[in-house]
Amino acid sequence: MNCQFVRKVKSRAETGDNNSIVYMNTQNRHFVYPIWLRFFTLIAGLAAFLLFVGPSVLFSNSDAFLPWNEQGSILPPGKMPQFKLSSEQPQLTEALRYKAQVEQGGQPRGDIKVLIYPDGRVKGIWNGEYDQPNDVHCVILAANFTGNIDPSKRFVKSDPSKLYFLTAGTSTLMETNLSTSRNRGINGFIYVRGWIDPNYAVVGELIITENKRTYETFSWDALPVK
């Protein structure tokens, strides 16, 4: 059996380049693949991925970024915030009020109100009612959340201008199957977070969960209102 094996070696003598990798086979042919080209290919692929999926992937692309796993950045009750904003981030010189429609898959899912104080504290409510698939109607009985900004978090390394906030709370929903008239109460946790840009526009996310293992994700965006 006549087999050829390919091996990878680093050689200054063969390439004359410390930043190259030589691929050589048994026929003594070799191809020099510069390391800088490998990094360029990786960065280009990552940029194309983010362009395709959009910025929402930065909210929940792994367990580490699920809101209950970063809840340590929320200050305990009674502790006054002491945040230092960078010059690129939006400055909180006055309270910011937001009111927006919450959506899931392009369908309305109630309304959200968020208040961001100049000291960085954040609070809000989610209310309303909406229809779900399979003839189910949902009423948001109570959903309140509190938290704060986190200036240390970065949207992406090349864009330090956005300001992040994270909140947590509890929620109570009532689902009614209109076909059977059966009701189901849902008690769980609610997390609301978002990015504020230098023009004070917010791109936000709302997550509800009963057990911090399964969850539903909603989106919202808004400009401040007077």
mmCIF file with all atom_site columns, C-alpha atoms in Angstrom:
data_model
loop_
_atom_site.group_PDB
_atom_site.id
_atom_site.type_symbol
_atom_site.label_atom_id
_atom_site.label_alt_id
_atom_site.label_comp_id
_atom_site.label_asym_id
_atom_site.label_entity_id
_atom_site.label_seq_id
_atom_site.pdbx_PDB_ins_code
_atom_site.Cartn_x
_atom_site.Cartn_y
_atom_site.Cartn_z
_atom_site.occupancy
_atom_site.B_iso_or_equiv
_atom_site.pdbx_formal_charge
_atom_site.auth_seq_id
_atom_site.auth_comp_id
_atom_site.auth_asym_id
_atom_site.auth_atom_id
_atom_site.pdbx_PDB_model_num
ATOM 1   C CA . MET A 1 1   ? 0.000   0.000  0.000  1.00 0.00 ? 1   MET A CA 1
ATOM 2   C CA . ASN A 1 2   ? 1.397   3.365  -1.030 1.00 0.00 ? 2   ASN A CA 1
ATOM 3   C CA . CYS A 1 3   ? 0.335   6.034  1.449  1.00 0.00 ? 3   CYS A CA 1
ATOM 4   C CA . GLN A 1 4   ? 1.407   9.636  1.848  1.00 0.00 ? 4   GLN A CA 1
ATOM 5   C CA . PHE A 1 5   ? 1.416   11.366 5.196  1.00 0.00 ? 5   PHE A CA 1
ATOM 6   C CA . VAL A 1 6   ? 1.276   15.115 5.724  1.00 0.00 ? 6   VAL A CA 1
ATOM 7   C CA . ARG A 1 7   ? 3.088   16.647 8.664  1.00 0.00 ? 7   ARG A CA 1
ATOM 8   C CA . LYS A 1 8   ? 3.260   20.239 9.985  1.00 0.00 ? 8   LYS A CA 1
ATOM 9   C CA . VAL A 1 9   ? 6.558   21.753 11.078 1.00 0.00 ? 9   VAL A CA 1
ATOM 10  C CA . LYS A 1 10  ? 7.868   25.209 11.903 1.00 0.00 ? 10  LYS A CA 1
ATOM 11  C CA . SER A 1 11  ? 11.184  25.970 10.232 1.00 0.00 ? 11  SER A CA 1
ATOM 12  C CA . ARG A 1 12  ? 13.067  29.230 9.942  1.00 0.00 ? 12  ARG A CA 1
ATOM 13  C CA . ALA A 1 13  ? 15.595  27.734 7.559  1.00 0.00 ? 13  ALA A CA 1
ATOM 14  C CA . GLU A 1 14  ? 12.970  26.534 5.086  1.00 0.00 ? 14  GLU A CA 1
ATOM 15  C CA . THR A 1 15  ? 10.718  29.578 5.157  1.00 0.00 ? 15  THR A CA 1
ATOM 16  C CA . GLY A 1 16  ? 12.969  32.437 6.188  1.00 0.00 ? 16  GLY A CA 1
ATOM 17  C CA . ASP A 1 17  ? 9.969   33.812 8.048  1.00 0.00 ? 17  ASP A CA 1
ATOM 18  C CA . ASN A 1 18  ? 9.368   33.553 11.777 1.00 0.00 ? 18  ASN A CA 1
ATOM 19  C CA . ASN A 1 19  ? 5.660   34.224 11.268 1.00 0.00 ? 19  ASN A CA 1
ATOM 20  C CA . SER A 1 20  ? 4.921   31.406 8.876  1.00 0.00 ? 20  SER A CA 1
ATOM 21  C CA . ILE A 1 21  ? 3.913   27.774 9.165  1.00 0.00 ? 21  ILE A CA 1
ATOM 22  C CA . VAL A 1 22  ? 5.199   25.217 6.650  1.00 0.00 ? 22  VAL A CA 1
ATOM 23  C CA . TYR A 1 23  ? 3.040   22.328 5.495  1.00 0.00 ? 23  TYR A CA 1
ATOM 24  C CA . MET A 1 24  ? 5.258   19.614 3.932  1.00 0.00 ? 24  MET A CA 1
ATOM 25  C CA . ASN A 1 25  ? 4.458   16.216 2.418  1.00 0.00 ? 25  ASN A CA 1
ATOM 26  C CA . THR A 1 26  ? 6.680   13.276 1.536  1.00 0.00 ? 26  THR A CA 1
ATOM 27  C CA . GLN A 1 27  ? 7.267   14.600 -1.977 1.00 0.00 ? 27  GLN A CA 1
ATOM 28  C CA . ASN A 1 28  ? 9.140   17.611 -0.491 1.00 0.00 ? 28  ASN A CA 1
ATOM 29  C CA . ARG A 1 29  ? 6.583   20.098 -1.737 1.00 0.00 ? 29  ARG A CA 1
ATOM 30  C CA . HIS A 1 30  ? 5.638   22.792 0.760  1.00 0.00 ? 30  HIS A CA 1
ATOM 31  C CA . PHE A 1 31  ? 3.184   25.637 1.176  1.00 0.00 ? 31  PHE A CA 1
ATOM 32  C CA . VAL A 1 32  ? 3.826   28.649 3.380  1.00 0.00 ? 32  VAL A CA 1
ATOM 33  C CA . TYR A 1 33  ? 0.659   29.862 5.188  1.00 0.00 ? 33  TYR A CA 1
ATOM 34  C CA . PRO A 1 34  ? 1.363   33.136 7.032  1.00 0.00 ? 34  PRO A CA 1
ATOM 35  C CA . ILE A 1 35  ? -0.009  33.368 10.558 1.00 0.00 ? 35  ILE A CA 1
ATOM 36  C CA . TRP A 1 36  ? -1.330  36.892 9.921  1.00 0.00 ? 36  TRP A CA 1
ATOM 37  C CA . LEU A 1 37  ? -3.516  35.487 7.126  1.00 0.00 ? 37  LEU A CA 1
ATOM 38  C CA . ARG A 1 38  ? -5.007  32.950 9.504  1.00 0.00 ? 38  ARG A CA 1
ATOM 39  C CA . PHE A 1 39  ? -5.971  35.707 11.976 1.00 0.00 ? 39  PHE A CA 1
ATOM 40  C CA . PHE A 1 40  ? -7.378  37.865 9.176  1.00 0.00 ? 40  PHE A CA 1
ATOM 41  C CA . THR A 1 41  ? -9.562  34.966 8.016  1.00 0.00 ? 41  THR A CA 1
ATOM 42  C CA . LEU A 1 42  ? -10.804 34.383 11.582 1.00 0.00 ? 42  LEU A CA 1
ATOM 43  C CA . ILE A 1 43  ? -11.679 38.055 12.155 1.00 0.00 ? 43  ILE A CA 1
ATOM 44  C CA . ALA A 1 44  ? -13.431 38.343 8.781  1.00 0.00 ? 44  ALA A CA 1
ATOM 45  C CA . GLY A 1 45  ? -15.496 35.253 9.542  1.00 0.00 ? 45  GLY A CA 1
ATOM 46  C CA . LEU A 1 46  ? -16.506 36.610 12.967 1.00 0.00 ? 46  LEU A CA 1
ATOM 47  C CA . ALA A 1 47  ? -17.536 39.962 11.470 1.00 0.00 ? 47  ALA A CA 1
ATOM 48  C CA . ALA A 1 48  ? -19.676 38.218 8.842  1.00 0.00 ? 48  ALA A CA 1
ATOM 49  C CA . PHE A 1 49  ? -21.333 36.110 11.559 1.00 0.00 ? 49  PHE A CA 1
ATOM 50  C CA . LEU A 1 50  ? -22.258 39.146 13.688 1.00 0.00 ? 50  LEU A CA 1
ATOM 51  C CA . LEU A 1 51  ? -23.581 40.962 10.625 1.00 0.00 ? 51  LEU A CA 1
ATOM 52  C CA . PHE A 1 52  ? -25.808 38.000 9.811  1.00 0.00 ? 52  PHE A CA 1
ATOM 53  C CA . VAL A 1 53  ? -27.237 37.272 13.276 1.00 0.00 ? 53  VAL A CA 1
ATOM 54  C CA . GLY A 1 54  ? -27.382 40.861 14.530 1.00 0.00 ? 54  GLY A CA 1
ATOM 55  C CA . PRO A 1 55  ? -26.349 42.299 17.900 1.00 0.00 ? 55  PRO A CA 1
ATOM 56  C CA . SER A 1 56  ? -28.887 40.231 19.862 1.00 0.00 ? 56  SER A CA 1
ATOM 57  C CA . VAL A 1 57  ? -26.435 37.333 19.827 1.00 0.00 ? 57  VAL A CA 1
ATOM 58  C CA . LEU A 1 58  ? -24.306 39.347 22.263 1.00 0.00 ? 58  LEU A CA 1
ATOM 59  C CA . PHE A 1 59  ? -27.041 39.071 24.878 1.00 0.00 ? 59  PHE A CA 1
ATOM 60  C CA . SER A 1 60  ? -27.426 35.310 25.174 1.00 0.00 ? 60  SER A CA 1
ATOM 61  C CA . ASN A 1 61  ? -24.944 33.407 23.044 1.00 0.00 ? 61  ASN A CA 1
ATOM 62  C CA . SER A 1 62  ? -23.800 31.219 25.949 1.00 0.00 ? 62  SER A CA 1
ATOM 63  C CA . ASP A 1 63  ? -24.733 30.287 29.517 1.00 0.00 ? 63  ASP A CA 1
ATOM 64  C CA . ALA A 1 64  ? -22.232 32.806 30.871 1.00 0.00 ? 64  ALA A CA 1
ATOM 65  C CA . PHE A 1 65  ? -24.274 35.631 29.355 1.00 0.00 ? 65  PHE A CA 1
ATOM 66  C CA . LEU A 1 66  ? -27.682 34.501 30.561 1.00 0.00 ? 66  LEU A CA 1
ATOM 67  C CA . PRO A 1 67  ? -28.894 37.279 32.870 1.00 0.00 ? 67  PRO A CA 1
ATOM 68  C CA . TRP A 1 68  ? -29.099 35.215 36.065 1.00 0.00 ? 68  TRP A CA 1
ATOM 69  C CA . ASN A 1 69  ? -25.453 34.244 35.594 1.00 0.00 ? 69  ASN A CA 1
ATOM 70  C CA . GLU A 1 70  ? -24.357 37.889 35.504 1.00 0.00 ? 70  GLU A CA 1
ATOM 71  C CA . GLN A 1 71  ? -26.702 38.989 38.290 1.00 0.00 ? 71  GLN A CA 1
ATOM 72  C CA . GLY A 1 72  ? -23.694 39.706 40.489 1.00 0.00 ? 72  GLY A CA 1
ATOM 73  C CA . SER A 1 73  ? -23.350 43.063 38.739 1.00 0.00 ? 73  SER A CA 1
ATOM 74  C CA . ILE A 1 74  ? -26.672 44.184 40.287 1.00 0.00 ? 74  ILE A CA 1
ATOM 75  C CA . LEU A 1 75  ? -26.093 46.158 43.473 1.00 0.00 ? 75  LEU A CA 1
ATOM 76  C CA . PRO A 1 76  ? -27.798 44.906 46.668 1.00 0.00 ? 76  PRO A CA 1
ATOM 77  C CA . PRO A 1 77  ? -30.765 46.942 47.968 1.00 0.00 ? 77  PRO A CA 1
ATOM 78  C CA . GLY A 1 78  ? -29.731 50.057 49.835 1.00 0.00 ? 78  GLY A CA 1
ATOM 79  C CA . LYS A 1 79  ? -26.258 50.313 48.338 1.00 0.00 ? 79  LYS A CA 1
ATOM 80  C CA . MET A 1 80  ? -25.722 53.571 46.493 1.00 0.00 ? 80  MET A CA 1
ATOM 81  C CA . PRO A 1 81  ? -24.171 53.243 43.037 1.00 0.00 ? 81  PRO A CA 1
ATOM 82  C CA . GLN A 1 82  ? -20.717 54.663 42.391 1.00 0.00 ? 82  GLN A CA 1
ATOM 83  C CA . PHE A 1 83  ? -20.169 54.341 38.675 1.00 0.00 ? 83  PHE A CA 1
ATOM 84  C CA . LYS A 1 84  ? -17.639 56.088 36.467 1.00 0.00 ? 84  LYS A CA 1
ATOM 85  C CA . LEU A 1 85  ? -18.698 56.556 32.863 1.00 0.00 ? 85  LEU A CA 1
ATOM 86  C CA . SER A 1 86  ? -16.195 56.892 30.062 1.00 0.00 ? 86  SER A CA 1
ATOM 87  C CA . SER A 1 87  ? -16.256 59.969 27.845 1.00 0.00 ? 87  SER A CA 1
ATOM 88  C CA . GLU A 1 88  ? -17.643 57.881 24.965 1.00 0.00 ? 88  GLU A CA 1
ATOM 89  C CA . GLN A 1 89  ? -20.656 56.570 26.913 1.00 0.00 ? 89  GLN A CA 1
ATOM 90  C CA . PRO A 1 90  ? -23.947 58.488 27.277 1.00 0.00 ? 90  PRO A CA 1
ATOM 91  C CA . GLN A 1 91  ? -23.810 60.745 30.307 1.00 0.00 ? 91  GLN A CA 1
ATOM 92  C CA . LEU A 1 92  ? -26.690 60.419 32.775 1.00 0.00 ? 92  LEU A CA 1
ATOM 93  C CA . THR A 1 93  ? -27.306 64.052 33.577 1.00 0.00 ? 93  THR A CA 1
ATOM 94  C CA . GLU A 1 94  ? -31.037 63.551 34.112 1.00 0.00 ? 94  GLU A CA 1
ATOM 95  C CA . ALA A 1 95  ? -33.523 60.723 34.525 1.00 0.00 ? 95  ALA A CA 1
ATOM 96  C CA . LEU A 1 96  ? -34.315 58.754 31.361 1.00 0.00 ? 96  LEU A CA 1
ATOM 97  C CA . ARG A 1 97  ? -37.815 57.382 30.861 1.00 0.00 ? 97  ARG A CA 1
ATOM 98  C CA . TYR A 1 98  ? -38.645 54.758 28.269 1.00 0.00 ? 98  TYR A CA 1
ATOM 99  C CA . LYS A 1 99  ? -41.952 53.289 27.150 1.00 0.00 ? 99  LYS A CA 1
ATOM 100 C CA . ALA A 1 100 ? -42.108 50.673 24.415 1.00 0.00 ? 100 ALA A CA 1
ATOM 101 C CA . GLN A 1 101 ? -44.012 47.736 23.030 1.00 0.00 ? 101 GLN A CA 1
ATOM 102 C CA . VAL A 1 102 ? -42.464 44.370 23.801 1.00 0.00 ? 102 VAL A CA 1
ATOM 103 C CA . GLU A 1 103 ? -42.293 41.921 20.916 1.00 0.00 ? 103 GLU A CA 1
ATOM 104 C CA . GLN A 1 104 ? -41.627 38.257 20.334 1.00 0.00 ? 104 GLN A CA 1
ATOM 105 C CA . GLY A 1 105 ? -41.232 37.020 16.794 1.00 0.00 ? 105 GLY A CA 1
ATOM 106 C CA . GLY A 1 106 ? -42.620 40.313 15.511 1.00 0.00 ? 106 GLY A CA 1
ATOM 107 C CA . GLN A 1 107 ? -45.814 39.960 17.589 1.00 0.00 ? 107 GLN A CA 1
ATOM 108 C CA . PRO A 1 108 ? -46.805 42.350 20.416 1.00 0.00 ? 108 PRO A CA 1
ATOM 109 C CA . ARG A 1 109 ? -46.286 41.074 23.954 1.00 0.00 ? 109 ARG A CA 1
ATOM 110 C CA . GLY A 1 110 ? -47.459 43.882 26.225 1.00 0.00 ? 110 GLY A CA 1
ATOM 111 C CA . ASP A 1 111 ? -45.714 47.145 27.118 1.00 0.00 ? 111 ASP A CA 1
ATOM 112 C CA . ILE A 1 112 ? -42.641 47.996 29.128 1.00 0.00 ? 112 ILE A CA 1
ATOM 113 C CA . LYS A 1 113 ? -41.752 51.103 31.122 1.00 0.00 ? 113 LYS A CA 1
ATOM 114 C CA . VAL A 1 114 ? -38.185 51.705 32.262 1.00 0.00 ? 114 VAL A CA 1
ATOM 115 C CA . LEU A 1 115 ? -36.772 54.524 34.396 1.00 0.00 ? 115 LEU A CA 1
ATOM 116 C CA . ILE A 1 116 ? -33.010 55.128 34.581 1.00 0.00 ? 116 ILE A CA 1
ATOM 117 C CA . TYR A 1 117 ? -31.854 57.497 37.327 1.00 0.00 ? 117 TYR A CA 1
ATOM 118 C CA . PRO A 1 118 ? -28.836 59.818 36.995 1.00 0.00 ? 118 PRO A CA 1
ATOM 119 C CA . ASP A 1 119 ? -27.007 57.783 39.669 1.00 0.00 ? 119 ASP A CA 1
ATOM 120 C CA . GLY A 1 120 ? -27.316 54.619 37.551 1.00 0.00 ? 120 GLY A CA 1
ATOM 121 C CA . ARG A 1 121 ? -30.214 52.885 39.295 1.00 0.00 ? 121 ARG A CA 1
ATOM 122 C CA . VAL A 1 122 ? -32.835 51.305 37.003 1.00 0.00 ? 122 VAL A CA 1
ATOM 123 C CA . LYS A 1 123 ? -36.391 50.131 37.628 1.00 0.00 ? 123 LYS A CA 1
ATOM 124 C CA . GLY A 1 124 ? -39.441 49.290 35.549 1.00 0.00 ? 124 GLY A CA 1
ATOM 125 C CA . ILE A 1 125 ? -42.605 47.298 34.939 1.00 0.00 ? 125 ILE A CA 1
ATOM 126 C CA . TRP A 1 126 ? -44.006 45.058 32.217 1.00 0.00 ? 126 TRP A CA 1
ATOM 127 C CA . ASN A 1 127 ? -47.772 44.895 31.796 1.00 0.00 ? 127 ASN A CA 1
ATOM 128 C CA . GLY A 1 128 ? -50.548 44.139 29.330 1.00 0.00 ? 128 GLY A CA 1
ATOM 129 C CA . GLU A 1 129 ? -52.006 41.066 27.699 1.00 0.00 ? 129 GLU A CA 1
ATOM 130 C CA . TYR A 1 130 ? -51.490 39.235 24.445 1.00 0.00 ? 130 TYR A CA 1
ATOM 131 C CA . ASP A 1 131 ? -52.470 36.188 22.412 1.00 0.00 ? 131 ASP A CA 1
ATOM 132 C CA . GLN A 1 132 ? -50.194 33.209 21.915 1.00 0.00 ? 132 GLN A CA 1
ATOM 133 C CA . PRO A 1 133 ? -50.339 30.323 19.432 1.00 0.00 ? 133 PRO A CA 1
ATOM 134 C CA . ASN A 1 134 ? -52.722 27.405 20.032 1.00 0.00 ? 134 ASN A CA 1
ATOM 135 C CA . ASP A 1 135 ? -55.568 29.688 21.127 1.00 0.00 ? 135 ASP A CA 1
ATOM 136 C CA . VAL A 1 136 ? -53.892 30.787 24.381 1.00 0.00 ? 136 VAL A CA 1
ATOM 137 C CA . HIS A 1 137 ? -54.409 34.216 25.916 1.00 0.00 ? 137 HIS A CA 1
ATOM 138 C CA . CYS A 1 138 ? -51.865 35.593 28.404 1.00 0.00 ? 138 CYS A CA 1
ATOM 139 C CA . VAL A 1 139 ? -52.368 38.339 30.977 1.00 0.00 ? 139 VAL A CA 1
ATOM 140 C CA . ILE A 1 140 ? -49.378 39.902 32.753 1.00 0.00 ? 140 ILE A CA 1
ATOM 141 C CA . LEU A 1 141 ? -50.642 40.249 36.318 1.00 0.00 ? 141 LEU A CA 1
ATOM 142 C CA . ALA A 1 142 ? -47.431 41.634 37.810 1.00 0.00 ? 142 ALA A CA 1
ATOM 143 C CA . ALA A 1 143 ? -43.870 42.068 36.556 1.00 0.00 ? 143 ALA A CA 1
ATOM 144 C CA . ASN A 1 144 ? -41.487 44.458 38.321 1.00 0.00 ? 144 ASN A CA 1
ATOM 145 C CA . PHE A 1 145 ? -37.720 44.691 38.080 1.00 0.00 ? 145 PHE A CA 1
ATOM 146 C CA . THR A 1 146 ? -34.838 46.742 39.505 1.00 0.00 ? 146 THR A CA 1
ATOM 147 C CA . GLY A 1 147 ? -31.137 46.960 38.815 1.00 0.00 ? 147 GLY A CA 1
ATOM 148 C CA . ASN A 1 148 ? -28.461 49.323 37.601 1.00 0.00 ? 148 ASN A CA 1
ATOM 149 C CA . ILE A 1 149 ? -26.097 50.248 34.825 1.00 0.00 ? 149 ILE A CA 1
ATOM 150 C CA . ASP A 1 150 ? -22.758 48.471 34.361 1.00 0.00 ? 150 ASP A CA 1
ATOM 151 C CA . PRO A 1 151 ? -20.280 50.777 32.566 1.00 0.00 ? 151 PRO A CA 1
ATOM 152 C CA . SER A 1 152 ? -17.563 48.103 32.615 1.00 0.00 ? 152 SER A CA 1
ATOM 153 C CA . LYS A 1 153 ? -19.365 45.897 30.091 1.00 0.00 ? 153 LYS A CA 1
ATOM 154 C CA . ARG A 1 154 ? -18.551 46.501 26.423 1.00 0.00 ? 154 ARG A CA 1
ATOM 155 C CA . PHE A 1 155 ? -20.890 46.025 23.460 1.00 0.00 ? 155 PHE A CA 1
ATOM 156 C CA . VAL A 1 156 ? -17.899 45.114 21.306 1.00 0.00 ? 156 VAL A CA 1
ATOM 157 C CA . LYS A 1 157 ? -14.264 46.009 21.884 1.00 0.00 ? 157 LYS A CA 1
ATOM 158 C CA . SER A 1 158 ? -14.244 48.437 18.961 1.00 0.00 ? 158 SER A CA 1
ATOM 159 C CA . ASP A 1 159 ? -17.350 50.299 20.195 1.00 0.00 ? 159 ASP A CA 1
ATOM 160 C CA . PRO A 1 160 ? -17.080 51.394 23.838 1.00 0.00 ? 160 PRO A CA 1
ATOM 161 C CA . SER A 1 161 ? -19.785 54.043 23.433 1.00 0.00 ? 161 SER A CA 1
ATOM 162 C CA . LYS A 1 162 ? -22.805 51.968 24.510 1.00 0.00 ? 162 LYS A CA 1
ATOM 163 C CA . LEU A 1 163 ? -23.859 51.768 28.162 1.00 0.00 ? 163 LEU A CA 1
ATOM 164 C CA . TYR A 1 164 ? -25.196 48.467 29.534 1.00 0.00 ? 164 TYR A CA 1
ATOM 165 C CA . PHE A 1 165 ? -27.839 47.947 32.211 1.00 0.00 ? 165 PHE A CA 1
ATOM 166 C CA . LEU A 1 166 ? -29.246 44.843 33.875 1.00 0.00 ? 166 LEU A CA 1
ATOM 167 C CA . THR A 1 167 ? -32.306 44.379 36.095 1.00 0.00 ? 167 THR A CA 1
ATOM 168 C CA . ALA A 1 168 ? -34.027 41.462 37.805 1.00 0.00 ? 168 ALA A CA 1
ATOM 169 C CA . GLY A 1 169 ? -37.391 40.892 39.460 1.00 0.00 ? 169 GLY A CA 1
ATOM 170 C CA . THR A 1 170 ? -40.390 38.610 39.687 1.00 0.00 ? 170 THR A CA 1
ATOM 171 C CA . SER A 1 171 ? -43.348 38.076 37.374 1.00 0.00 ? 171 SER A CA 1
ATOM 172 C CA . THR A 1 172 ? -46.816 36.553 37.580 1.00 0.00 ? 172 THR A CA 1
ATOM 173 C CA . LEU A 1 173 ? -48.693 35.658 34.414 1.00 0.00 ? 173 LEU A CA 1
ATOM 174 C CA . MET A 1 174 ? -52.035 33.964 33.782 1.00 0.00 ? 174 MET A CA 1
ATOM 175 C CA . GLU A 1 175 ? -52.475 31.807 30.703 1.00 0.00 ? 175 GLU A CA 1
ATOM 176 C CA . THR A 1 176 ? -55.970 30.888 29.544 1.00 0.00 ? 176 THR A CA 1
ATOM 177 C CA . ASN A 1 177 ? -56.687 28.238 26.929 1.00 0.00 ? 177 ASN A CA 1
ATOM 178 C CA . LEU A 1 178 ? -59.646 29.770 25.125 1.00 0.00 ? 178 LEU A CA 1
ATOM 179 C CA . SER A 1 179 ? -60.708 26.397 23.721 1.00 0.00 ? 179 SER A CA 1
ATOM 180 C CA . THR A 1 180 ? -60.971 24.670 27.109 1.00 0.00 ? 180 THR A CA 1
ATOM 181 C CA . SER A 1 181 ? -61.287 27.717 29.434 1.00 0.00 ? 181 SER A CA 1
ATOM 182 C CA . ARG A 1 182 ? -58.512 26.252 31.584 1.00 0.00 ? 182 ARG A CA 1
ATOM 183 C CA . ASN A 1 183 ? -56.224 28.687 33.397 1.00 0.00 ? 183 ASN A CA 1
ATOM 184 C CA . ARG A 1 184 ? -52.593 28.302 34.391 1.00 0.00 ? 184 ARG A CA 1
ATOM 185 C CA . GLY A 1 185 ? -50.766 30.676 36.694 1.00 0.00 ? 185 GLY A CA 1
ATOM 186 C CA . ILE A 1 186 ? -47.055 31.198 36.003 1.00 0.00 ? 186 ILE A CA 1
ATOM 187 C CA . ASN A 1 187 ? -44.820 32.571 38.753 1.00 0.00 ? 187 ASN A CA 1
ATOM 188 C CA . GLY A 1 188 ? -41.213 33.175 37.891 1.00 0.00 ? 188 GLY A CA 1
ATOM 189 C CA . PHE A 1 189 ? -38.363 35.585 37.376 1.00 0.00 ? 189 PHE A CA 1
ATOM 190 C CA . ILE A 1 190 ? -38.052 38.471 34.964 1.00 0.00 ? 190 ILE A CA 1
ATOM 191 C CA . TYR A 1 191 ? -34.829 40.004 33.652 1.00 0.00 ? 191 TYR A CA 1
ATOM 192 C CA . VAL A 1 192 ? -34.645 43.176 31.593 1.00 0.00 ? 192 VAL A CA 1
ATOM 193 C CA . ARG A 1 193 ? -31.391 44.452 30.125 1.00 0.00 ? 193 ARG A CA 1
ATOM 194 C CA . GLY A 1 194 ? -30.279 46.686 27.319 1.00 0.00 ? 194 GLY A CA 1
ATOM 195 C CA . TRP A 1 195 ? -27.695 48.886 25.630 1.00 0.00 ? 195 TRP A CA 1
ATOM 196 C CA . ILE A 1 196 ? -27.992 52.684 25.628 1.00 0.00 ? 196 ILE A CA 1
ATOM 197 C CA . ASP A 1 197 ? -26.255 54.438 22.736 1.00 0.00 ? 197 ASP A CA 1
ATOM 198 C CA . PRO A 1 198 ? -24.842 57.994 22.810 1.00 0.00 ? 198 PRO A CA 1
ATOM 199 C CA . ASN A 1 199 ? -28.194 59.303 21.499 1.00 0.00 ? 199 ASN A CA 1
ATOM 200 C CA . TYR A 1 200 ? -29.931 57.596 24.469 1.00 0.00 ? 200 TYR A CA 1
ATOM 201 C CA . ALA A 1 201 ? -31.740 55.082 22.259 1.00 0.00 ? 201 ALA A CA 1
ATOM 202 C CA . VAL A 1 202 ? -32.092 51.644 23.868 1.00 0.00 ? 202 VAL A CA 1
ATOM 203 C CA . VAL A 1 203 ? -32.041 48.188 22.330 1.00 0.00 ? 203 VAL A CA 1
ATOM 204 C CA . GLY A 1 204 ? -33.378 45.914 25.047 1.00 0.00 ? 204 GLY A CA 1
ATOM 205 C CA . GLU A 1 205 ? -34.228 42.354 25.933 1.00 0.00 ? 205 GLU A CA 1
ATOM 206 C CA . LEU A 1 206 ? -36.749 40.867 28.356 1.00 0.00 ? 206 LEU A CA 1
ATOM 207 C CA . ILE A 1 207 ? -36.451 37.286 29.611 1.00 0.00 ? 207 ILE A CA 1
ATOM 208 C CA . ILE A 1 208 ? -38.888 35.336 31.800 1.00 0.00 ? 208 ILE A CA 1
ATOM 209 C CA . THR A 1 209 ? -38.134 31.988 33.380 1.00 0.00 ? 209 THR A CA 1
ATOM 210 C CA . GLU A 1 210 ? -39.700 29.720 35.981 1.00 0.00 ? 210 GLU A CA 1
ATOM 211 C CA . ASN A 1 211 ? -36.613 27.684 36.807 1.00 0.00 ? 211 ASN A CA 1
ATOM 212 C CA . LYS A 1 212 ? -33.581 29.401 35.190 1.00 0.00 ? 212 LYS A CA 1
ATOM 213 C CA . ARG A 1 213 ? -33.233 26.418 32.862 1.00 0.00 ? 213 ARG A CA 1
ATOM 214 C CA . THR A 1 214 ? -35.967 27.082 30.311 1.00 0.00 ? 214 THR A CA 1
ATOM 215 C CA . TYR A 1 215 ? -36.923 30.622 29.398 1.00 0.00 ? 215 TYR A CA 1
ATOM 216 C CA . GLU A 1 216 ? -38.671 32.911 26.923 1.00 0.00 ? 216 GLU A CA 1
ATOM 217 C CA . THR A 1 217 ? -36.955 35.871 25.291 1.00 0.00 ? 217 THR A CA 1
ATOM 218 C CA . PHE A 1 218 ? -38.620 39.092 24.131 1.00 0.00 ? 218 PHE A CA 1
ATOM 219 C CA . SER A 1 219 ? -37.219 42.259 22.565 1.00 0.00 ? 219 SER A CA 1
ATOM 220 C CA . TRP A 1 220 ? -37.911 45.982 22.762 1.00 0.00 ? 220 TRP A CA 1
ATOM 221 C CA . ASP A 1 221 ? -36.348 49.243 21.672 1.00 0.00 ? 221 ASP A CA 1
ATOM 222 C CA . ALA A 1 222 ? -37.138 52.852 22.466 1.00 0.00 ? 222 ALA A CA 1
ATOM 223 C CA . LEU A 1 223 ? -36.086 56.466 22.622 1.00 0.00 ? 223 LEU A CA 1
ATOM 224 C CA . PRO A 1 224 ? -36.495 58.403 25.873 1.00 0.00 ? 224 PRO A CA 1
ATOM 225 C CA . VAL A 1 225 ? -39.828 60.102 26.462 1.00 0.00 ? 225 VAL A CA 1
ATOM 226 C CA . LYS A 1 226 ? -40.565 63.233 28.465 1.00 0.00 ? 226 LYS A CA 1
#
